[in-house]
């Protein structure tokens, strides 16, 4: 696991929400499939981004958000420099609850 920028997380959540809502509004909802390269770094980042979406957009607890990925092995979510995926998700949850994400100018991170 290697954390991505907070702007990347926010953009990903907005993108996925728009995709899911667009599919659902079509009257015939289809699953949304997210693919990544079969390399550790890509898989761990994809796992974190999807878990962040579950926490920030769908209201999952941190534990419930990472639980589906446990079948892929603990190695996928191993800490990066002492910080775990769950730690980062808790930080995002705190940022959302304190309305810090609404104040974030994602454009300054491009």
PDB file of C-alpha atoms in Angstrom:
ATOM      1  CA  UNK A   1       0.000   0.000   0.000  1.00  0.00           C
ATOM      2  CA  UNK A   2       1.280   3.436  -0.961  1.00  0.00           C
ATOM      3  CA  UNK A   3      -1.013   6.407  -0.292  1.00  0.00           C
ATOM      4  CA  UNK A   4      -2.188   8.553  -3.187  1.00  0.00           C
ATOM      5  CA  UNK A   5      -2.827  12.302  -2.949  1.00  0.00           C
ATOM      6  CA  UNK A   6      -6.016  13.484  -1.316  1.00  0.00           C
ATOM      7  CA  UNK A   7      -6.941  15.294  -4.534  1.00  0.00           C
ATOM      8  CA  UNK A   8      -6.658  12.026  -6.457  1.00  0.00           C
ATOM      9  CA  UNK A   9      -8.939  10.335  -3.912  1.00  0.00           C
ATOM     10  CA  UNK A  10     -11.555  13.105  -4.150  1.00  0.00           C
ATOM     11  CA  UNK A  11     -11.457  13.098  -7.970  1.00  0.00           C
ATOM     12  CA  UNK A  12     -11.762   9.312  -8.058  1.00  0.00           C
ATOM     13  CA  UNK A  13     -14.770   9.368  -5.708  1.00  0.00           C
ATOM     14  CA  UNK A  14     -16.493  12.039  -7.827  1.00  0.00           C
ATOM     15  CA  UNK A  15     -15.740  10.117 -11.027  1.00  0.00           C
ATOM     16  CA  UNK A  16     -17.033   6.817  -9.627  1.00  0.00           C
ATOM     17  CA  UNK A  17     -20.142   8.441  -8.126  1.00  0.00           C
ATOM     18  CA  UNK A  18     -20.969  10.022 -11.482  1.00  0.00           C
ATOM     19  CA  UNK A  19     -20.427   6.686 -13.252  1.00  0.00           C
ATOM     20  CA  UNK A  20     -22.577   4.751 -10.787  1.00  0.00           C
ATOM     21  CA  UNK A  21     -25.341   7.390 -10.855  1.00  0.00           C
ATOM     22  CA  UNK A  22     -25.294   7.508 -14.663  1.00  0.00           C
ATOM     23  CA  UNK A  23     -25.613   3.710 -14.847  1.00  0.00           C
ATOM     24  CA  UNK A  24     -28.415   3.684 -12.258  1.00  0.00           C
ATOM     25  CA  UNK A  25     -30.401   6.470 -13.932  1.00  0.00           C
ATOM     26  CA  UNK A  26     -30.507   4.582 -17.243  1.00  0.00           C
ATOM     27  CA  UNK A  27     -33.286   2.327 -15.959  1.00  0.00           C
ATOM     28  CA  UNK A  28     -31.176  -0.783 -16.437  1.00  0.00           C
ATOM     29  CA  UNK A  29     -28.321  -0.500 -13.914  1.00  0.00           C
ATOM     30  CA  UNK A  30     -25.126  -2.250 -14.887  1.00  0.00           C
ATOM     31  CA  UNK A  31     -22.200  -3.134 -12.657  1.00  0.00           C
ATOM     32  CA  UNK A  32     -19.206  -0.832 -12.790  1.00  0.00           C
ATOM     33  CA  UNK A  33     -15.932  -2.714 -13.184  1.00  0.00           C
ATOM     34  CA  UNK A  34     -12.634  -1.136 -12.164  1.00  0.00           C
ATOM     35  CA  UNK A  35      -9.519  -2.729 -13.613  1.00  0.00           C
ATOM     36  CA  UNK A  36      -5.869  -2.149 -12.823  1.00  0.00           C
ATOM     37  CA  UNK A  37      -2.530  -3.528 -13.901  1.00  0.00           C
ATOM     38  CA  UNK A  38      -1.628  -6.791 -12.153  1.00  0.00           C
ATOM     39  CA  UNK A  39       1.221  -5.234 -10.194  1.00  0.00           C
ATOM     40  CA  UNK A  40       1.314  -4.814  -6.432  1.00  0.00           C
ATOM     41  CA  UNK A  41       1.458  -0.996  -6.487  1.00  0.00           C
ATOM     42  CA  UNK A  42      -1.499  -0.697  -8.856  1.00  0.00           C
ATOM     43  CA  UNK A  43      -3.592  -3.287  -7.011  1.00  0.00           C
ATOM     44  CA  UNK A  44      -2.976  -1.752  -3.597  1.00  0.00           C
ATOM     45  CA  UNK A  45      -3.790   1.749  -4.907  1.00  0.00           C
ATOM     46  CA  UNK A  46      -6.975   0.468  -6.571  1.00  0.00           C
ATOM     47  CA  UNK A  47      -7.984  -1.273  -3.359  1.00  0.00           C
ATOM     48  CA  UNK A  48      -7.437   1.901  -1.360  1.00  0.00           C
ATOM     49  CA  UNK A  49      -9.370   4.063  -3.848  1.00  0.00           C
ATOM     50  CA  UNK A  50     -12.361   1.724  -3.881  1.00  0.00           C
ATOM     51  CA  UNK A  51     -12.308   1.474  -0.076  1.00  0.00           C
ATOM     52  CA  UNK A  52     -12.136   5.280   0.108  1.00  0.00           C
ATOM     53  CA  UNK A  53     -15.199   5.479  -2.160  1.00  0.00           C
ATOM     54  CA  UNK A  54     -17.049   3.033   0.094  1.00  0.00           C
ATOM     55  CA  UNK A  55     -16.208   5.101   3.185  1.00  0.00           C
ATOM     56  CA  UNK A  56     -16.670   8.617   1.777  1.00  0.00           C
ATOM     57  CA  UNK A  57     -19.568   8.123  -0.627  1.00  0.00           C
ATOM     58  CA  UNK A  58     -21.480   5.107   0.659  1.00  0.00           C
ATOM     59  CA  UNK A  59     -20.956   5.553   4.410  1.00  0.00           C
ATOM     60  CA  UNK A  60     -19.166   2.263   5.080  1.00  0.00           C
ATOM     61  CA  UNK A  61     -17.116   1.920   8.232  1.00  0.00           C
ATOM     62  CA  UNK A  62     -13.376   1.583   7.661  1.00  0.00           C
ATOM     63  CA  UNK A  63     -13.519  -2.058   8.738  1.00  0.00           C
ATOM     64  CA  UNK A  64     -16.436  -2.865   6.422  1.00  0.00           C
ATOM     65  CA  UNK A  65     -14.746  -1.077   3.510  1.00  0.00           C
ATOM     66  CA  UNK A  66     -11.551  -3.153   3.679  1.00  0.00           C
ATOM     67  CA  UNK A  67     -13.223  -6.458   4.578  1.00  0.00           C
ATOM     68  CA  UNK A  68     -14.039  -7.523   0.959  1.00  0.00           C
ATOM     69  CA  UNK A  69     -10.358  -7.151   0.048  1.00  0.00           C
ATOM     70  CA  UNK A  70      -9.085  -9.427   2.828  1.00  0.00           C
ATOM     71  CA  UNK A  71      -9.513 -12.435   0.510  1.00  0.00           C
ATOM     72  CA  UNK A  72      -6.740 -10.957  -1.650  1.00  0.00           C
ATOM     73  CA  UNK A  73      -4.278 -11.310   1.203  1.00  0.00           C
ATOM     74  CA  UNK A  74      -2.930  -9.092   3.944  1.00  0.00           C
ATOM     75  CA  UNK A  75       0.062  -8.214   1.784  1.00  0.00           C
ATOM     76  CA  UNK A  76      -2.106  -6.017  -0.425  1.00  0.00           C
ATOM     77  CA  UNK A  77      -2.908  -3.683   2.470  1.00  0.00           C
ATOM     78  CA  UNK A  78       0.392  -3.867   4.336  1.00  0.00           C
ATOM     79  CA  UNK A  79       1.486  -0.557   5.874  1.00  0.00           C
ATOM     80  CA  UNK A  80       3.598   1.928   3.945  1.00  0.00           C
ATOM     81  CA  UNK A  81       6.213   3.572   6.174  1.00  0.00           C
ATOM     82  CA  UNK A  82       4.163   2.628   9.226  1.00  0.00           C
ATOM     83  CA  UNK A  83       0.842   3.945   7.885  1.00  0.00           C
ATOM     84  CA  UNK A  84      -1.844   1.427   6.972  1.00  0.00           C
ATOM     85  CA  UNK A  85      -4.642   1.685   4.453  1.00  0.00           C
ATOM     86  CA  UNK A  86      -7.049   1.725   7.386  1.00  0.00           C
ATOM     87  CA  UNK A  87      -5.160   4.651   8.968  1.00  0.00           C
ATOM     88  CA  UNK A  88      -5.526   6.643   5.737  1.00  0.00           C
ATOM     89  CA  UNK A  89      -9.221   5.766   5.501  1.00  0.00           C
ATOM     90  CA  UNK A  90      -9.749   6.936   9.091  1.00  0.00           C
ATOM     91  CA  UNK A  91      -7.996  10.197   8.184  1.00  0.00           C
ATOM     92  CA  UNK A  92     -10.275  10.664   5.171  1.00  0.00           C
ATOM     93  CA  UNK A  93     -13.310   9.961   7.337  1.00  0.00           C
ATOM     94  CA  UNK A  94     -12.162  12.588   9.837  1.00  0.00           C
ATOM     95  CA  UNK A  95     -11.581  15.065   7.002  1.00  0.00           C
ATOM     96  CA  UNK A  96     -15.087  14.407   5.659  1.00  0.00           C
ATOM     97  CA  UNK A  97     -16.712  14.664   9.093  1.00  0.00           C
ATOM     98  CA  UNK A  98     -14.932  17.996   9.740  1.00  0.00           C
ATOM     99  CA  UNK A  99     -15.949  19.276   6.283  1.00  0.00           C
ATOM    100  CA  UNK A 100     -12.313  19.689   5.248  1.00  0.00           C
ATOM    101  CA  UNK A 101     -12.911  17.855   1.957  1.00  0.00           C
ATOM    102  CA  UNK A 102     -15.548  20.407   0.948  1.00  0.00           C
ATOM    103  CA  UNK A 103     -12.938  23.154   1.346  1.00  0.00           C
ATOM    104  CA  UNK A 104     -10.301  21.293  -0.660  1.00  0.00           C
ATOM    105  CA  UNK A 105      -9.306  22.904  -3.951  1.00  0.00           C
ATOM    106  CA  UNK A 106      -8.377  19.814  -5.962  1.00  0.00           C
ATOM    107  CA  UNK A 107      -7.223  22.032  -8.839  1.00  0.00           C
ATOM    108  CA  UNK A 108      -4.190  23.165  -6.867  1.00  0.00           C
ATOM    109  CA  UNK A 109      -2.926  19.562  -6.837  1.00  0.00           C
ATOM    110  CA  UNK A 110      -2.894  19.141 -10.627  1.00  0.00           C
TER     111      UNK A 110
END
